[in-house]
Every structure is written in C-alpha cells, then in structure tokens.
XYZ file of C-alpha atoms in Angstrom:
603
model
C -42.497 -20.039 30.107
C -45.570 -18.910 28.203
C -45.078 -18.994 24.444
C -46.295 -16.023 22.361
C -49.422 -16.538 20.287
C -47.561 -15.743 17.069
C -43.949 -16.556 16.230
C -42.550 -15.362 12.925
C -39.861 -18.064 12.875
C -42.542 -20.777 12.745
C -43.984 -19.538 9.469
C -43.102 -21.332 6.204
C -40.278 -19.673 4.343
C -42.563 -18.709 1.466
C -44.829 -16.742 3.782
C -41.791 -15.108 5.380
C -40.464 -14.016 2.008
C -43.837 -12.584 0.949
C -44.162 -10.716 4.242
C -40.613 -9.352 4.114
C -40.886 -8.268 0.483
C -44.148 -6.459 1.172
C -42.627 -4.747 4.178
C -39.548 -3.841 2.166
C -41.599 -2.377 -0.679
C -44.585 -0.761 1.080
C -43.179 0.588 4.352
C -40.229 2.350 2.706
C -42.635 3.776 0.124
C -44.796 5.271 2.868
C -41.767 6.497 4.787
C -40.153 7.875 1.662
C -43.366 9.670 0.742
C -43.471 11.397 4.119
C -39.770 12.146 3.977
C -40.036 13.488 0.436
C -42.760 15.897 1.469
C -40.442 17.194 4.176
C -37.242 17.358 2.160
C -38.353 18.325 -1.348
C -39.057 21.881 -0.248
C -35.581 22.135 1.285
C -34.021 20.692 -1.851
C -35.797 23.219 -4.038
C -34.755 26.007 -1.669
C -31.167 24.814 -1.811
C -31.198 24.648 -5.596
C -32.801 28.083 -5.790
C -30.155 29.420 -3.424
C -27.315 27.938 -5.471
C -28.814 29.206 -8.722
C -29.334 32.681 -7.281
C -25.776 32.784 -5.933
C -24.508 31.919 -9.416
C -26.553 34.778 -10.894
C -25.334 37.134 -8.178
C -21.760 36.078 -8.823
C -22.159 36.900 -12.539
C -23.636 40.300 -11.702
C -20.813 40.961 -9.227
C -18.204 40.165 -11.836
C -19.847 42.674 -14.193
C -20.040 45.387 -11.516
C -16.464 44.800 -10.392
C -15.376 44.983 -14.033
C -16.956 48.439 -14.336
C -15.414 49.529 -11.021
C -12.039 48.224 -12.157
C -12.386 50.248 -15.359
C -13.014 53.386 -13.288
C -9.883 52.676 -11.257
C -7.859 52.174 -14.433
C -9.130 55.527 -15.751
C -7.806 57.259 -12.607
C -4.407 55.676 -13.226
C -4.411 56.747 -16.867
C -5.296 60.322 -15.862
C -2.594 60.468 -13.192
C 0.070 59.373 -15.702
C -0.890 61.876 -18.450
C 1.849 64.573 -18.814
C -0.577 67.447 -19.282
C -2.576 66.446 -16.224
C 0.655 66.080 -14.223
C 1.505 69.626 -15.218
C -1.952 70.788 -14.213
C -1.653 69.081 -10.809
C 1.721 70.717 -10.043
C -0.045 73.519 -8.159
C -0.314 75.819 -11.191
C -3.268 78.057 -11.643
C -5.567 77.143 -14.521
C -4.778 80.508 -16.066
C -1.123 79.497 -16.295
C -2.007 76.884 -18.858
C -2.710 77.849 -22.397
C -5.932 76.998 -24.078
C -4.286 74.329 -26.200
C -3.112 72.324 -23.153
C -6.526 72.562 -21.503
C -8.155 71.484 -24.744
C -5.864 68.454 -24.976
C -6.797 67.394 -21.410
C -10.512 67.662 -22.181
C -10.017 65.755 -25.413
C -8.173 63.034 -23.503
C -11.047 62.840 -21.007
C -13.574 62.742 -23.824
C -11.665 59.886 -25.410
C -11.835 57.931 -22.157
C -15.575 58.598 -21.919
C -15.971 57.299 -25.460
C -13.887 54.205 -24.722
C -15.837 53.565 -21.509
C -19.451 54.578 -22.224
C -20.437 53.867 -18.628
C -18.609 57.067 -17.597
C -20.985 60.039 -17.054
C -18.252 62.576 -16.360
C -14.610 63.059 -15.315
C -13.304 65.864 -13.055
C -9.698 66.529 -11.997
C -9.085 69.002 -9.152
C -5.607 70.132 -8.071
C -4.631 71.077 -4.534
C -5.273 74.785 -5.199
C -8.915 74.182 -6.117
C -8.390 74.439 -9.858
C -10.262 71.947 -11.966
C -10.570 70.602 -15.477
C -13.374 68.353 -16.801
C -15.142 67.251 -19.935
C -18.692 67.242 -18.446
C -18.667 68.460 -14.835
C -18.379 72.012 -13.477
C -19.237 73.926 -10.252
C -22.635 75.511 -9.961
C -20.985 78.738 -8.736
C -17.569 80.050 -7.887
C -16.339 77.660 -5.193
C -13.113 76.045 -4.007
C -13.701 72.344 -4.714
C -11.058 71.266 -2.182
C -13.682 71.986 0.475
C -16.035 69.387 -0.949
C -16.738 66.307 1.205
C -15.823 63.954 -1.619
C -12.440 65.712 -2.024
C -11.639 65.355 1.667
C -12.742 61.726 1.653
C -10.389 61.002 -1.268
C -7.511 62.719 0.566
C -8.182 60.631 3.682
C -7.893 57.443 1.584
C -4.307 58.418 0.664
C -4.374 57.468 -2.989
C -6.607 54.416 -2.640
C -9.541 54.106 -5.017
C -12.818 54.926 -3.182
C -16.444 54.368 -4.239
C -18.590 56.972 -2.512
C -22.009 56.041 -3.879
C -24.770 58.349 -4.972
C -23.591 61.976 -4.683
C -25.274 64.168 -2.049
C -24.947 67.917 -1.381
C -22.095 68.493 -3.775
C -21.491 71.812 -5.536
C -20.909 70.431 -9.005
C -23.248 69.474 -11.816
C -22.983 68.176 -15.388
C -23.972 69.389 -18.816
C -26.307 66.410 -19.184
C -27.955 67.218 -15.845
C -27.790 63.719 -14.372
C -29.721 63.289 -11.169
C -27.865 62.196 -8.077
C -29.777 58.898 -8.138
C -28.619 58.239 -11.716
C -24.881 58.166 -11.075
C -22.392 56.613 -8.630
C -19.315 58.646 -7.710
C -15.787 57.251 -7.387
C -12.726 59.243 -6.313
C -8.972 58.776 -5.897
C -6.317 61.144 -4.605
C -3.201 61.578 -6.754
C -0.006 61.686 -4.663
C 3.544 62.841 -5.310
C 5.480 59.520 -5.431
C 8.544 60.853 -3.552
C 6.845 62.915 -0.829
C 3.372 61.333 -0.798
C 1.975 64.873 -0.981
C -1.575 65.155 -2.319
C -1.440 66.792 -5.759
C -5.146 66.591 -6.452
C -8.176 64.334 -6.763
C -9.813 62.542 -9.702
C -13.632 62.249 -9.567
C -15.571 60.031 -11.963
C -19.339 59.614 -12.168
C -20.457 56.107 -13.184
C -23.821 55.815 -14.901
C -26.297 53.821 -12.828
C -27.689 52.476 -16.076
C -24.862 49.911 -16.376
C -25.692 48.557 -12.902
C -29.393 48.428 -13.758
C -28.672 46.588 -17.019
C -26.659 43.952 -15.133
C -29.401 43.288 -12.588
C -32.837 44.143 -13.999
C -33.034 41.163 -16.346
C -32.442 38.664 -13.512
C -35.763 37.160 -12.343
C -36.058 35.174 -9.129
C -39.368 33.326 -9.108
C -42.443 35.301 -10.041
C -41.761 38.602 -8.294
C -38.179 38.267 -7.082
C -35.357 40.602 -8.071
C -31.750 41.648 -7.390
C -30.692 44.845 -5.676
C -27.311 46.375 -4.841
C -26.549 48.195 -1.580
C -23.395 49.593 -0.021
C -21.886 48.508 3.309
C -24.114 51.011 5.152
C -27.315 49.618 3.643
C -27.858 52.552 1.287
C -29.310 51.505 -2.028
C -27.038 51.637 -5.062
C -29.652 50.067 -7.310
C -33.238 49.136 -6.414
C -35.947 48.036 -8.891
C -38.951 50.305 -9.435
C -41.385 48.093 -7.439
C -39.449 46.504 -4.573
C -40.988 44.030 -2.120
C -39.401 45.880 0.832
C -38.230 49.415 1.455
C -35.234 48.663 3.687
C -33.118 45.513 3.977
C -33.096 43.668 7.340
C -30.458 44.717 9.861
C -29.056 41.179 10.092
C -27.896 41.457 6.469
C -25.571 44.352 7.330
C -24.101 42.828 10.498
C -23.500 39.436 8.876
C -19.733 38.853 8.638
C -19.939 36.096 6.028
C -19.050 36.862 2.401
C -22.184 35.106 1.137
C -25.191 33.290 2.536
C -28.948 33.159 2.787
C -31.689 33.519 5.360
C -35.461 33.877 5.472
C -37.534 36.468 7.286
C -41.180 37.413 7.510
C -41.766 41.053 6.555
C -45.202 42.630 6.284
C -46.839 39.188 6.304
C -44.656 37.857 3.460
C -42.140 35.025 3.922
C -39.135 36.346 2.024
C -35.888 34.611 1.144
C -32.711 36.731 1.144
C -29.612 35.511 -0.699
C -26.571 37.800 -0.647
C -22.940 37.997 -1.710
C -20.451 40.747 -0.873
C -18.102 42.297 -3.450
C -14.532 42.443 -2.222
C -13.491 45.256 -4.577
C -16.419 47.665 -4.184
C -17.666 46.605 -0.710
C -21.156 46.503 -2.202
C -23.630 43.772 -1.364
C -25.733 42.174 -4.102
C -28.963 40.809 -2.617
C -31.503 38.473 -4.187
C -35.024 38.776 -2.716
C -37.995 36.551 -3.566
C -41.098 35.137 -1.919
C -40.872 31.607 -0.543
C -44.429 30.973 -1.798
C -43.098 30.900 -5.375
C -41.743 27.377 -4.809
C -45.023 25.921 -3.426
C -46.431 25.142 -6.895
C -43.317 23.185 -7.856
C -43.430 21.301 -4.562
C -47.032 20.251 -5.167
C -46.170 18.932 -8.624
C -43.337 16.863 -7.217
C -45.626 15.502 -4.484
C -48.091 14.335 -7.141
C -45.366 12.559 -9.116
C -43.957 10.915 -5.973
C -47.351 9.636 -4.780
C -48.111 8.198 -8.223
C -44.744 6.496 -8.301
C -45.212 4.983 -4.844
C -48.605 3.607 -5.854
C -47.086 1.718 -8.780
C -44.200 0.569 -6.561
C -46.639 -0.988 -4.082
C -48.610 -2.664 -6.874
C -45.448 -4.027 -8.413
C -44.114 -5.136 -4.999
C -47.172 -7.273 -4.247
C -46.907 -9.045 -7.605
C -43.161 -9.471 -7.490
C -43.139 -10.755 -3.890
C -45.464 -13.619 -4.793
C -43.345 -14.700 -7.761
C -39.985 -14.285 -6.000
C -41.117 -16.161 -2.893
C -42.261 -19.065 -5.051
C -39.002 -19.177 -7.033
C -36.961 -19.137 -3.803
C -38.974 -21.516 -1.643
C -39.426 -24.362 -4.134
C -35.702 -25.193 -4.576
C -35.191 -24.904 -0.799
C -37.991 -27.395 -0.179
C -36.440 -29.687 -2.810
C -33.041 -29.406 -1.116
C -34.632 -30.242 2.252
C -36.116 -33.402 0.732
C -32.658 -34.499 -0.484
C -31.168 -33.820 2.958
C -33.750 -36.043 4.615
C -32.753 -38.876 2.268
C -29.098 -38.394 3.219
C -30.062 -38.455 6.901
C -31.640 -41.851 6.347
C -28.305 -43.159 4.931
C -28.803 -42.742 1.186
C -25.577 -41.098 -0.024
C -26.242 -41.567 -3.733
C -28.744 -38.694 -4.089
C -27.599 -35.358 -5.544
C -29.020 -31.889 -5.990
C -29.715 -31.251 -9.649
C -30.192 -27.689 -10.843
C -28.522 -25.003 -12.924
C -29.269 -21.966 -10.738
C -26.446 -19.433 -10.372
C -27.721 -17.793 -7.186
C -27.023 -18.632 -3.520
C -29.511 -21.526 -3.573
C -27.724 -23.059 -6.561
C -24.402 -22.552 -4.796
C -25.858 -24.162 -1.662
C -26.964 -27.163 -3.728
C -23.503 -27.505 -5.274
C -21.902 -27.203 -1.840
C -24.263 -29.892 -0.569
C -23.213 -32.210 -3.418
C -19.569 -31.449 -2.646
C -20.166 -32.195 1.040
C -21.717 -35.608 0.228
C -18.706 -36.394 -1.974
C -16.345 -35.385 0.832
C -18.254 -37.541 3.307
C -17.936 -40.545 0.987
C -14.199 -39.822 0.528
C -13.688 -39.445 4.275
C -15.466 -42.705 4.943
C -13.224 -44.430 2.377
C -10.144 -42.744 3.821
C -11.086 -43.748 7.367
C -11.513 -47.337 6.223
C -8.138 -47.153 4.485
C -6.480 -45.738 7.635
C -7.927 -48.460 9.801
C -6.642 -51.076 7.400
C -3.188 -49.452 7.406
C -3.197 -49.337 11.189
C -4.027 -53.038 11.455
C -1.292 -53.852 8.937
C 1.212 -51.735 10.887
C 0.277 -53.502 14.130
C 0.815 -56.854 12.432
C 4.221 -55.740 11.083
C 5.172 -54.467 14.520
C 4.241 -57.792 16.124
C 6.295 -59.686 13.570
C 9.213 -57.306 14.052
C 9.132 -57.754 17.828
C 9.616 -61.511 17.556
C 12.961 -61.192 15.743
C 14.562 -58.633 18.126
C 13.593 -60.784 21.097
C 15.497 -63.758 19.675
C 18.422 -61.579 18.581
C 18.623 -59.891 21.982
C 19.116 -63.238 23.778
C 21.647 -64.420 21.169
C 23.660 -61.168 21.379
C 23.760 -61.429 25.167
C 25.360 -64.870 24.815
C 27.919 -63.541 22.302
C 28.763 -60.663 24.661
C 29.667 -63.033 27.532
C 31.701 -65.241 25.208
C 33.685 -62.195 23.967
C 34.397 -61.051 27.504
C 35.629 -64.551 28.423
C 37.991 -64.436 25.382
C 39.246 -60.919 26.300
C 37.868 -59.317 23.123
C 36.732 -56.041 24.754
C 36.153 -54.213 21.494
C 33.895 -56.983 20.250
C 32.118 -57.054 23.614
C 31.493 -53.312 23.521
C 30.152 -53.481 19.983
C 27.860 -56.399 20.865
C 26.683 -54.528 24.006
C 25.733 -51.527 21.890
C 23.859 -53.755 19.487
C 22.125 -55.470 22.426
C 21.023 -52.130 23.888
C 19.832 -51.128 20.454
C 17.516 -54.132 20.221
C 16.463 -53.980 23.875
C 15.265 -50.391 23.615
C 13.691 -51.123 20.219
C 11.752 -54.011 21.830
C 10.640 -51.927 24.884
C 8.168 -54.601 26.007
C 5.949 -53.882 23.016
C 5.252 -50.215 24.058
C 5.314 -47.340 21.502
C 6.491 -44.613 23.925
C 9.797 -44.441 25.792
C 11.633 -41.881 27.883
C 13.627 -39.303 25.942
C 16.780 -40.486 27.754
C 16.163 -44.019 26.452
C 15.738 -42.665 22.922
C 19.064 -40.829 23.314
C 20.693 -44.040 24.653
C 19.293 -45.900 21.649
C 20.788 -43.437 19.164
C 24.127 -43.462 21.067
C 24.266 -47.238 20.685
C 23.462 -46.953 16.989
C 26.164 -44.322 16.447
C 28.712 -46.415 18.416
C 28.116 -49.307 16.035
C 28.477 -46.997 12.993
C 31.590 -45.415 14.559
C 33.210 -48.876 14.702
C 32.577 -49.116 10.975
C 33.535 -45.637 9.762
C 36.084 -44.833 12.518
C 37.504 -41.278 12.132
C 35.190 -40.382 9.232
C 32.191 -40.261 11.595
C 32.005 -38.032 14.679
C 28.942 -37.082 16.682
C 27.826 -34.795 19.511
C 24.639 -35.234 21.568
C 23.188 -32.547 23.878
C 19.945 -32.707 25.830
C 18.302 -30.047 27.966
C 18.168 -31.278 31.605
C 14.579 -30.148 32.142
C 13.237 -32.620 29.579
C 14.926 -35.866 30.699
C 11.608 -37.253 31.935
C 9.637 -36.378 28.771
C 8.042 -39.289 26.907
C 8.417 -39.652 23.143
C 7.719 -42.121 20.360
C 10.466 -44.678 20.135
C 12.817 -44.941 17.152
C 12.215 -41.427 15.786
C 15.901 -40.459 15.665
C 17.464 -43.623 14.193
C 16.003 -43.265 10.618
C 16.997 -39.589 10.553
C 20.563 -40.283 11.741
C 20.842 -43.170 9.284
C 19.987 -40.800 6.404
C 22.547 -38.310 7.736
C 25.273 -40.983 7.622
C 24.494 -42.638 4.297
C 23.438 -39.574 2.302
C 25.471 -36.882 4.059
C 28.645 -37.937 5.863
C 29.446 -40.858 3.562
C 29.146 -38.681 0.419
C 31.528 -35.950 1.603
C 35.318 -35.909 1.526
C 37.120 -36.186 4.831
C 35.615 -36.663 8.308
C 32.078 -35.500 9.065
C 30.138 -34.570 12.183
C 26.557 -35.190 13.295
C 25.005 -32.932 15.955
C 21.964 -34.165 17.855
C 20.139 -31.728 20.146
C 16.988 -32.012 22.285
C 15.351 -28.979 23.921
C 12.012 -27.393 24.755
C 10.580 -24.528 22.668
C 7.239 -23.178 23.958
C 4.955 -26.249 24.093
C 7.060 -28.352 21.713
C 9.745 -30.961 22.281
C 12.216 -30.186 19.483
C 14.738 -32.817 18.337
C 17.331 -31.568 15.847
C 19.684 -33.685 13.733
C 22.289 -31.621 11.859
C 25.134 -32.869 9.681
C 27.874 -31.161 7.687
C 27.634 -33.603 4.815
C 26.969 -33.248 1.106
C 23.551 -31.584 1.412
C 20.505 -31.799 -0.871
C 19.885 -29.698 -3.990
C 16.797 -27.485 -4.020
C 14.889 -29.474 -6.638
C 15.328 -32.745 -4.767
C 14.621 -31.003 -1.442
C 11.314 -29.689 -2.837
C 10.269 -33.172 -3.913
C 11.233 -34.559 -0.502
C 9.140 -31.916 1.297
C 6.218 -32.654 -1.000
C 6.621 -36.359 -0.204
C 6.579 -35.634 3.550
C 3.321 -33.674 3.137
C 1.688 -36.498 1.119
C 1.109 -38.533 4.276
C -0.674 -41.583 2.871
C 0.384 -41.400 -0.767
C 2.651 -44.437 -1.125
C 3.566 -43.534 -4.708
C 4.997 -40.206 -3.617
C 6.995 -41.755 -0.799
C 8.874 -44.076 -3.163
C 10.040 -41.307 -5.507
C 12.832 -40.046 -3.193
C 15.129 -42.747 -1.866
C 16.276 -40.797 1.194
C 12.704 -40.046 2.234
C 11.354 -43.516 2.985
C 12.687 -43.757 6.554
C 11.631 -40.184 7.273
C 8.230 -40.914 5.752
C 7.728 -43.754 8.220
C 8.589 -41.467 11.151
C 6.355 -38.737 9.736
C 3.414 -41.153 9.450
C 3.849 -42.387 13.031
C 4.084 -38.842 14.470
C 1.001 -37.526 12.660
C -1.057 -40.660 13.349
C -0.161 -40.426 17.039
C -0.218 -36.667 17.723
C -1.978 -34.990 14.775
C -1.041 -32.595 11.974
C 0.442 -29.932 14.269
C 3.535 -32.111 14.753
C 6.019 -33.711 12.380
C 9.314 -33.252 10.541
C 10.838 -30.146 8.933
C 13.811 -30.398 6.517
C 16.305 -27.673 5.530
C 19.428 -28.237 3.452
C 22.048 -26.500 1.290
C 24.428 -28.235 -1.099
C 27.971 -28.288 0.340
C 26.827 -27.107 3.803
C 24.772 -30.008 5.126
C 21.237 -30.845 6.211
C 19.122 -29.974 9.271
C 16.151 -32.184 10.198
C 13.895 -30.836 12.961
C 11.321 -33.050 14.688
C 8.433 -31.364 16.548
C 6.754 -33.460 19.283
C 4.421 -32.629 22.172
C 5.652 -32.309 25.752
C 4.164 -35.359 27.519
C 5.136 -36.840 30.868
C 2.130 -39.010 31.791
C 2.288 -41.632 29.025
C 4.639 -43.726 31.159
C 1.766 -44.410 33.528
C -0.448 -45.679 30.727
C 2.345 -47.848 29.360
C 2.977 -49.308 32.774
C -0.669 -50.247 33.119
C -0.554 -51.873 29.727
C-alpha cells in the first residue's frame, strides 16, 4: 500500500502542539469573524426589537390607564342619583335648574380630576341630554346618532369608537375631530336590562401624543397608534409611511415584528396589541439606522482577532516547549526501565497531567518491584508447601499399613467396634494420601469427611450428629482434597463442643450456576461480630502470616483458603456467616471441573 507523502502522526510532538495551537487560535478567529459579521446585525435587531417592545409596553400601560379612567367615569356617572333621575325617561324640562346645575358641576369636577377629558355628554332614551362641554349643533334627537346606536348594540359594555365622524354635536372649545377620541357606554336598568341612556366622553388626543411623541427609535423612527381597522389614532407629523401594511392588521399574534420594503426603504415594524382598547401600538424605523453600529462592532472584532492571532503564535511556541520537554525526559526514563534499570525515577513538581503521568510512572515501577518480590515470595512458599506435602505423605503411608494390620487383628478378636473405627481411620489416611495427587472426586471427599465424622462420633457419641447431602449431578466433579475436614473440625471444636446438649452438623454439596458450592452448617455456639470481622479480614489477607495467627479458629480455614486461591484464583474461596447462639455457616466456592482426573491419571 502506498504511503502518503505527509503523515501528521510522524511529526515530533512539539511540532504537533504548535500546529494545533495555531489552528485552534487562527482558524476559529477567522470563522468567528465571518460569523460575527453575519450575526451581529441580527443581535442588534433583536436587542432593538426587545427595547422597542418594552417602550411600546410602557406606552400601552399609559394608554390603557387613560382608557380605564374613562370607563370608571362612566360608572361614576351611572351611579349618581341626579343622573339616575335624569335617565328615568323624564324630560329635561321636568328637572329644575338646581338639579341640572348639580349634574353639570359633577361633570365639571370629573373633568378637573381627569384633565384628559375634553367633554362629557349623557343622553337619555328620549333624546334628552345634559353635558358640561358638548351640545348639538341644532335641534336634533341624539338617539339617532351612530355613536348612540353603537353604544346600545354593545349592551352596557365600554366601547372606544375612535375619532368622531359626522356627528351632530360640538363643544365649547371647538375641538377638531382629529384632536379627540370618543368613548361610549350604554347605561342599563339592572333588573330589566333596558337601555336608559348613553354616556359619551371625548378623550383629548394630546395625552396619547404625550405618551408616544417622546419615544425615538433610531434616527427617524417613531411610535404610532392605530385601531383594529387600521385607522390612525395617533400619527406623528412627518410619518415614514401613509398607511400601515395589510399584514399588520391580519396578524393574529398579540405582539411581534417584521420587516418590509416600502418606497425603497427597508423598514422594521414592531407592534403590540392592547387587550383593553383593541388598539395597536406600532414602532416604525429604518433598518439602515443600525448599519453604523454594526460597522463599529466589526472594527472592534477585527482588531481583537488580530491581537488574538499574534498572541496565539507566541503562546503556542512557549506552551509546546513546556509540554514537549518533560515528555521527552519521561521517554528517556522509560527507555532506561526497558533496559532493566528499575532504580530510575521521574523527578518533577508539575501539577498537570504530565506531572501526574510521571508520578503514575514512578508508582508503576514501585508496583513492578513489589510484584517481582511477591512472585519470588510465592514461589518460595510453593516450594516449601511441596516439601511439607512430601514429608506429610511419608507418615500417612506408614500409618495406613499399620492401621490395616490393626484392623485385621481386631476382626480376629471379635472387636467389631474397634475394627470399624480403625477402618474409618484407614480410609481417612488412604484418601488423604491419594497417590500424591491434589485433586480427588467429590464422592471421595465426602467419603473422607464421613470417615472423619465417624471417628469423632465414637468420641462424642450422642453430642455429635451429622447429615450429609450431595446433588446427584455432581458426583463426578473433581475438587481439591481435604477442603472439608478443617472446616468440619472447626465446627466440632468451636461450635458443637461449646454448646449445651447435642449438636448437629449439616454438610451439603450442590451446583449453583458455574460454581460447586460446599456448605458446612452447625447449630453450635456461633461467633460474635467483632471476632467474625477479624476472621473475615484474616481470610482476605491471603499471604499475611501475622494476620492468620491472630484468630485461633482461622488457621485451618486459612490453609484451605490459600490452597483454593493458589489453585483456582481470586474468584473462588471461603465465605463465613455466623450469629451468636444460632451457629455458623461456612460456604466454599469451587469451579465445576470434570477433566482433572485425566491429568492426574497421566501423572
């Protein structure tokens, strides 16, 4: 396969770091510069939109406050006793001049309290009226007016009509129709819901203009207020457009923004609808107003990126040097270790990953030295154990032959009980000898422990009872020899012997998943929790001879534990559970093996 002309992985680490740092600093700067040019305009537009919506919201609160005041005035008028009397279908002539004067004074007081009111007019169902400022231009039944009918159709609900058009009333101040906004509300009889009359109030446009004219959007932008039909409530003297776009009126959202090109100008429209008045407050400004700010930001960003690139080139050289030198030094130490020199160490006080790597390397060398020492120690222990096993095998061989002779002599003398006891002892030694092999069939291990318990039964008689059960499917399983005898011995001497009355030992062998599980349970004295904790700790300290001598009942178990873990590994071994007064359970976990018998036979 043809190799490429350039491979990045073949470069020295210092060159890689310089290259990566330059790429990290320069390429993002270029990309960020391009991205900034694209997004800064949108960010400014978004901020302008949010700011404008906040201004519009303030204006709307002011306008709704004025509209709410007008509604409150209609309620105050409808609850006045004199006005109620006037609305009860009485002719104006039926009222004396004093009552009419009091009504006008009440209206004048409301106009003084609410200076935004241009005039108040109350008309009853017969066409009679009373007002402080408004009056018909000529003799005319005001119930025929369009605004009166519109108020009646609203059935007592407050209604903002807008600028008045073609109405037959005027005011003493002679306000133009474009200078006021008319609101109306029908007054109903509470019991029958019959229309008693209508209240009309003219709101001065000046209060709307004062709320909006001081708001500036950009250089030439402004706020305007329109009704739901698009008719202008307030428009500045020099607007950018004559009519608002149609999409603003058909938009169902309560607030929003959009841009549109009108007469060659790119205009931004930001609007918010008023729930109370159904008016729409619109902010209009040219999108070109933000171009100057965008250019300033571009200049700042480009200058910043230039200094970032300059700084990145300088910093990459220094950082690459500070990172590569300790790595090269660590590589030199590793080569010495490869050659067999385990005395070298990384020396440095760095707190970064390289320093941590150096400390981990030192720790690894120490572990290697400890493992080598431990391996040497294990080998020495193994050789000593083999020597002890060889010495132990010599004695059982002699005893086995002697016991066989005693057995025949007892039978000849008719001493059957002595013969049976000697036979059990003979089987005990024969299985223990096992031709020098470490593995035996599980059935032989069970026979061995039966012989041992028979001998102990002859000693303790009724105080010792035992039960042995073995799962049929595991009769042919191979196991280490003499794993049960030390456990059962502990159960007798530290459990059954210490309790009052007869005791029982239960021995069980079965298969659980991939484990051969041997369980020895007694109902003896039990072990207290403090001593049990020390015993468990001793069992875990596999090669710590000092630990194994601290608990007297753990020495035999420790020997079995050592043999199991040396033979099968750390996944197997002994587990101990006990409660004082209830007894002790010792569980032995071994692998399921059936082919060791072949290897032993070859041996």
